[in-house]
Structures are given as structure tokens and as C-alpha cells.
Amino acid sequence: MEETFDVLNSNGGFTGQTATRYECHSKGLWHRAIVVFIVSSDGQRVLLQKRSKTKKLWPNMWDVAVGGHVDAGEFSYQAALRETKEELNVELQPQDLIHIGSSTSENLEGDIINRHFNDYFVTHLDLDPTKITLQSEEVQEVKWINIDEFENFLTNDSNSITDKPICWDYYLHYLKYLH
């Protein structure tokens, strides 16, 4: 069964309508998405995921640790918990998440018109990438990258990362806040 999302107006308010993923992406309907940044407990490394090669948007590209849509009737923090469990098989509690901000984003690629209201969350965890059970339809690999290398990675490897400049800016801003 295809996912269904709450359709939002251009200000992020609920319209009372829902639509499938396909309808949202083919008609450019605004809907909500989440991002979970995973930072090591010492604040020195960030976890990245490599998207599955079967993804419609940005296949085989490096991305944030967890990202996904907010289902109809769901709140962003619930989606962040659900998506982390689905993609990485890591169970978080609401108190594990720090909400650090929100933004809008629009990505147009091929026949996909992706209009999101994004909520950004951070959690601090120490995970062994070799022991994480990945959702293969979504994620093919995860890795830690040292924060000293992270900004350089975003600049110099821009052809291998997702085209989410606002998202990456939030990540960098949070890391600067830590240090």
C-alpha cells in the first residue's frame, strides 16, 4: 500500500486533504519530511548513509543518517522515530531527539516535484556501522565521517552527495554550535 501524506498549504498549514506519495510528487503538493542527524556522543563524528541504488531521487549518493516523509496523521517526531527504526533498525525514544529547526525545500528532478516542510532533529549515539541492520530498499551503506573532514567532504565530493543545501547547512550550523 502506497504511503499517504497530509497535504499542506504554502505556509505549512494542514489543508484537511491527504495524498499518496505519487500524487504529492507528481503534482508538487506540499507535505512534511524529517531529517535525523546522528552525531557521536563525543561530537567528533557524523553518521552518513548511502542511498540505495534503486531510489528515484539521488540513488547511490551520500545523505544524512535518516530522512523520510511524515505519514498522514503523524507528527514529525513520530516520523523521526519510525524512520530511524525502519532505515537503521535503531530504536530511539522521544527524549533522544533534539529538534534544531525547520525549513522548506523544493527539488525538481525529472517528473518528481518534491516540496517539503522539513523538520531537523539531532541525536547523539555511538553506533558500530558493521552492526546496523539496514533497510536495503532505502540504504545500502552507512559510515562515520570526522567533523574536521565533513565540510571538506560536502565541498569537494558534491557530486556524491544529495542536493539538499539547506539540510547540509543545518548540519554544519549544528556542528559549529557544538564546537
Tab-separated table of C-alpha atoms in Angstrom:
chain	number	residue	atom	x	y	z
A	1	MET	CA	0.000	0.000	0.000
A	2	GLU	CA	1.382	3.387	-1.010
A	3	GLU	CA	2.183	5.907	1.707
A	4	THR	CA	-0.268	8.758	2.280
A	5	PHE	CA	0.766	12.216	3.466
A	6	ASP	CA	-1.062	15.241	4.842
A	7	VAL	CA	-1.216	17.890	2.127
A	8	LEU	CA	-0.091	21.285	3.415
A	9	ASN	CA	-0.697	24.795	2.147
A	10	SER	CA	2.199	27.043	1.141
A	11	ASN	CA	2.537	28.212	4.764
A	12	GLY	CA	2.788	24.679	6.170
A	13	GLY	CA	-0.773	24.555	7.473
A	14	PHE	CA	-2.957	21.496	7.159
A	15	THR	CA	-5.442	21.581	4.294
A	16	GLY	CA	-7.507	18.657	5.588
A	17	GLN	CA	-6.548	16.671	2.495
A	18	THR	CA	-4.253	13.688	2.117
A	19	ALA	CA	-2.483	12.409	-0.978
A	20	THR	CA	-0.269	9.499	-1.925
A	21	ARG	CA	3.469	9.866	-2.378
A	22	TYR	CA	2.945	9.681	-6.135
A	23	GLU	CA	0.297	12.425	-6.102
A	24	CYS	CA	2.428	14.693	-3.901
A	25	HIS	CA	5.493	14.267	-6.086
A	26	SER	CA	3.731	14.429	-9.467
A	27	LYS	CA	1.542	17.447	-8.604
A	28	GLY	CA	4.075	19.297	-6.430
A	29	LEU	CA	1.888	19.194	-3.321
A	30	TRP	CA	3.477	20.493	-0.130
A	31	HIS	CA	3.979	17.833	2.554
A	32	ARG	CA	6.172	17.290	5.617
A	33	ALA	CA	9.503	15.443	5.854
A	34	ILE	CA	12.027	14.785	8.603
A	35	VAL	CA	15.787	14.563	8.859
A	36	VAL	CA	17.700	12.921	11.707
A	37	PHE	CA	21.352	13.834	12.093
A	38	ILE	CA	23.313	11.295	14.117
A	39	VAL	CA	26.396	12.667	15.854
A	40	SER	CA	28.752	10.605	18.021
A	41	SER	CA	28.445	11.196	21.759
A	42	ASP	CA	31.821	12.984	21.795
A	43	GLY	CA	30.610	15.286	18.995
A	44	GLN	CA	33.551	14.382	16.737
A	45	ARG	CA	31.867	12.266	14.036
A	46	VAL	CA	28.683	12.311	11.965
A	47	LEU	CA	26.932	9.277	10.522
A	48	LEU	CA	26.047	9.332	6.823
A	49	GLN	CA	24.015	6.900	4.775
A	50	LYS	CA	24.482	5.946	1.156
A	51	ARG	CA	21.094	5.800	-0.508
A	52	SER	CA	20.022	2.624	-2.246
A	53	LYS	CA	20.763	2.362	-5.947
A	54	THR	CA	17.020	1.837	-6.558
A	55	LYS	CA	15.926	5.193	-5.095
A	56	LYS	CA	14.199	7.531	-7.580
A	57	LEU	CA	15.915	10.621	-6.176
A	58	TRP	CA	19.672	10.624	-5.619
A	59	PRO	CA	20.422	6.884	-5.947
A	60	ASN	CA	23.905	5.828	-4.774
A	61	MET	CA	24.512	9.211	-3.142
A	62	TRP	CA	25.578	10.062	0.395
A	63	ASP	CA	22.882	11.555	2.570
A	64	VAL	CA	22.051	12.357	6.172
A	65	ALA	CA	21.782	9.412	8.573
A	66	VAL	CA	17.974	9.241	8.363
A	67	GLY	CA	15.392	11.005	6.261
A	68	GLY	CA	11.813	10.399	5.311
A	69	HIS	CA	8.263	11.561	4.975
A	70	VAL	CA	5.753	12.233	7.713
A	71	ASP	CA	2.751	9.975	7.196
A	72	ALA	CA	-0.817	11.321	7.279
A	73	GLY	CA	-1.908	11.873	10.881
A	74	GLU	CA	1.640	11.608	12.202
A	75	PHE	CA	3.761	14.276	13.901
A	76	SER	CA	7.339	14.918	12.828
A	77	TYR	CA	8.953	13.486	15.948
A	78	GLN	CA	6.925	10.281	15.478
A	79	ALA	CA	8.157	10.032	11.889
A	80	ALA	CA	11.753	10.613	13.049
A	81	LEU	CA	11.467	7.715	15.496
A	82	ARG	CA	9.770	5.469	12.919
A	83	GLU	CA	12.188	6.258	10.090
A	84	THR	CA	15.246	5.669	12.307
A	85	LYS	CA	13.854	2.269	13.251
A	86	GLU	CA	12.942	1.405	9.645
A	87	GLU	CA	16.138	2.558	7.935
A	88	LEU	CA	18.775	1.658	10.543
A	89	ASN	CA	16.907	-0.643	12.949
A	90	VAL	CA	17.833	1.760	15.763
A	91	GLU	CA	15.122	2.380	18.327
A	92	LEU	CA	15.055	5.899	19.755
A	93	GLN	CA	12.856	7.462	22.406
A	94	PRO	CA	11.311	10.936	22.019
A	95	GLN	CA	13.764	12.328	24.601
A	96	ASP	CA	16.665	11.160	22.385
A	97	LEU	CA	15.731	13.708	19.718
A	98	ILE	CA	16.639	17.381	19.752
A	99	HIS	CA	14.606	19.481	17.321
A	100	ILE	CA	17.005	22.061	15.855
A	101	GLY	CA	14.855	23.764	13.266
A	102	SER	CA	12.646	23.666	10.220
A	103	SER	CA	12.835	24.791	6.615
A	104	THR	CA	11.175	24.427	3.267
A	105	SER	CA	12.770	22.818	0.256
A	106	GLU	CA	11.872	22.246	-3.357
A	107	ASN	CA	13.632	19.706	-5.536
A	108	LEU	CA	12.674	19.232	-9.160
A	109	GLU	CA	14.205	16.224	-10.845
A	110	GLY	CA	12.691	14.520	-13.852
A	111	ASP	CA	8.986	14.059	-13.225
A	112	ILE	CA	9.344	14.494	-9.430
A	113	ILE	CA	8.303	17.807	-7.864
A	114	ASN	CA	9.343	17.432	-4.236
A	115	ARG	CA	8.017	20.216	-1.971
A	116	HIS	CA	8.765	19.672	1.706
A	117	PHE	CA	8.388	21.348	5.031
A	118	ASN	CA	11.414	19.793	6.753
A	119	ASP	CA	11.913	19.258	10.466
A	120	TYR	CA	15.508	18.659	11.566
A	121	PHE	CA	16.404	16.516	14.567
A	122	VAL	CA	19.727	15.514	16.128
A	123	THR	CA	20.541	12.563	18.309
A	124	HIS	CA	23.885	11.676	19.874
A	125	LEU	CA	24.724	7.974	19.593
A	126	ASP	CA	27.712	5.721	19.255
A	127	LEU	CA	26.856	3.067	16.682
A	128	ASP	CA	29.015	0.417	15.068
A	129	PRO	CA	28.188	0.636	11.333
A	130	THR	CA	29.013	-3.052	10.902
A	131	LYS	CA	26.280	-3.972	13.391
A	132	ILE	CA	23.497	-1.803	11.949
A	133	THR	CA	20.754	-3.663	10.098
A	134	LEU	CA	19.986	-1.514	7.063
A	135	GLN	CA	16.678	-1.335	5.205
A	136	SER	CA	18.095	-2.365	1.824
A	137	GLU	CA	15.336	-0.655	-0.195
A	138	GLU	CA	16.416	2.663	1.306
A	139	VAL	CA	20.034	2.411	2.459
A	140	GLN	CA	22.992	0.463	1.092
A	141	GLU	CA	25.735	1.633	3.462
A	142	VAL	CA	26.464	3.846	6.466
A	143	LYS	CA	29.733	5.366	7.589
A	144	TRP	CA	31.131	7.745	10.160
A	145	ILE	CA	32.993	10.806	8.993
A	146	ASN	CA	35.113	13.006	11.232
A	147	ILE	CA	33.650	16.508	11.608
A	148	ASP	CA	37.000	18.008	10.637
A	149	GLU	CA	36.580	16.299	7.254
A	150	PHE	CA	32.836	16.823	6.935
A	151	GLU	CA	32.786	20.342	5.482
A	152	ASN	CA	35.548	19.403	3.057
A	153	PHE	CA	33.556	16.290	2.087
A	154	LEU	CA	30.474	18.416	1.352
A	155	THR	CA	32.502	20.847	-0.765
A	156	ASN	CA	34.822	18.505	-2.625
A	157	ASP	CA	32.532	15.493	-3.047
A	158	SER	CA	29.437	17.447	-4.066
A	159	ASN	CA	28.804	15.042	-6.960
A	160	SER	CA	28.414	12.186	-4.486
A	161	ILE	CA	26.011	13.853	-2.030
A	162	THR	CA	22.314	14.632	-2.200
A	163	ASP	CA	21.276	18.048	-3.481
A	164	LYS	CA	19.929	19.345	-0.166
A	165	PRO	CA	21.857	22.553	0.515
A	166	ILE	CA	19.600	23.814	3.317
A	167	CYS	CA	19.750	20.437	5.033
A	168	TRP	CA	23.540	20.309	4.874
A	169	ASP	CA	23.683	23.919	6.140
A	170	TYR	CA	21.621	22.930	9.189
A	171	TYR	CA	24.037	20.080	9.859
A	172	LEU	CA	27.085	22.342	9.619
A	173	HIS	CA	25.453	25.015	11.758
A	174	TYR	CA	24.665	22.475	14.483
A	175	LEU	CA	28.233	21.149	14.449
A	176	LYS	CA	29.610	24.692	14.786
A	177	TYR	CA	27.261	25.173	17.742
A	178	LEU	CA	28.787	22.078	19.397
A	179	HIS	CA	32.321	23.360	18.959
